[in-house]
Coordinates of C-alpha atoms in Angstrom, one line a residue:
M605 CA 106.1 88.6 65.8
S606 CA 109.4 89.8 67.2
N607 CA 110.4 90.0 70.9
R608 CA 110.5 93.1 71.3
S609 CA 107.0 93.2 70.2
K610 CA 105.7 90.7 72.4
A611 CA 107.6 92.2 75.4
M612 CA 105.8 95.4 74.7
K613 CA 102.7 92.9 74.7
A614 CA 103.6 92.0 78.0
V615 CA 104.5 95.4 79.5
D616 CA 100.7 96.4 78.2
E617 CA 99.1 94.2 80.5
F618 CA 100.7 95.2 83.5
A619 CA 99.0 97.3 86.2
S620 CA 98.7 101.1 86.1
H621 CA 101.2 103.3 88.0
D622 CA 98.9 104.2 90.5
E623 CA 98.0 99.7 91.5
I624 CA 101.5 98.9 91.5
I625 CA 102.6 102.3 93.3
D626 CA 99.3 101.3 96.3
R627 CA 100.9 98.2 96.4
I628 CA 103.8 98.3 97.5
K629 CA 102.3 100.9 100.3
D630 CA 100.0 98.8 101.4
I631 CA 103.5 96.5 101.8
V632 CA 105.3 98.7 103.7
S633 CA 102.6 100.0 105.4
R634 CA 101.5 95.7 107.0
N635 CA 105.6 95.5 107.5
N636 CA 105.3 99.2 109.5
G637 CA 102.5 98.8 111.8
G638 CA 100.2 100.3 109.8
R639 CA 102.3 103.5 109.5
M640 CA 101.5 105.7 106.7
V641 CA 103.0 105.4 103.0
F642 CA 104.0 108.6 101.2
D643 CA 105.6 108.9 98.1
A644 CA 108.7 110.4 98.8
D645 CA 109.1 106.5 100.8
I646 CA 108.2 105.1 97.5
E647 CA 111.3 106.9 96.1
G648 CA 113.8 105.7 98.7
I649 CA 112.1 102.8 98.3
L650 CA 112.9 102.2 95.0
R651 CA 116.2 104.5 95.1
L652 CA 114.2 106.8 92.8
P653 CA 115.8 110.8 92.4
K654 CA 114.2 113.1 95.3
N655 CA 110.8 114.2 93.6
H656 CA 111.7 111.9 90.6
L657 CA 108.3 109.2 91.2
G658 CA 105.2 112.5 90.5
C659 CA 107.2 112.7 87.1
V660 CA 106.9 108.7 86.9
K661 CA 103.0 108.5 87.4
K662 CA 102.4 111.6 85.2
R663 CA 103.9 111.0 82.4
V664 CA 103.5 107.3 82.8
Q665 CA 106.7 106.5 82.1
K666 CA 108.2 102.6 81.7
T667 CA 111.0 103.0 83.5
L668 CA 109.2 102.5 86.5
Y669 CA 108.5 99.2 85.6
I670 CA 112.1 98.5 85.5
D671 CA 112.3 99.8 89.5
V672 CA 110.2 97.9 90.7
L673 CA 111.4 94.2 89.6
K674 CA 114.7 95.7 90.7
L675 CA 113.5 96.7 94.1
C676 CA 111.7 92.4 93.8
A677 CA 115.3 91.2 93.1
R678 CA 116.8 93.5 96.3
T679 CA 114.0 92.4 98.7
G680 CA 112.6 88.4 97.8
L681 CA 109.6 90.2 96.6
D682 CA 107.4 88.4 94.0
P683 CA 106.9 90.5 91.4
M684 CA 103.5 89.0 90.0
K685 CA 101.6 89.7 92.7
L686 CA 103.7 93.4 92.4
L687 CA 103.3 94.0 88.3
F688 CA 100.1 92.2 87.3

């Protein structure tokens, strides 16, 4: 099995986009005293263009995983808690 095949198999084991986004919302909400967190807030946190998160969720684009890993690198969050 090639490295690319192994990587794609790992991606298939990731949590769904909605689960990942909900986990990020939970973390942000806890850090902000229980304040509601919306998709627009998540777009800002992930440094995505405005209204891009809806497209990512609708089309199940793999780019969300890269954006989440970048967030983890910037903030020190554990990617295992968000992705699996």
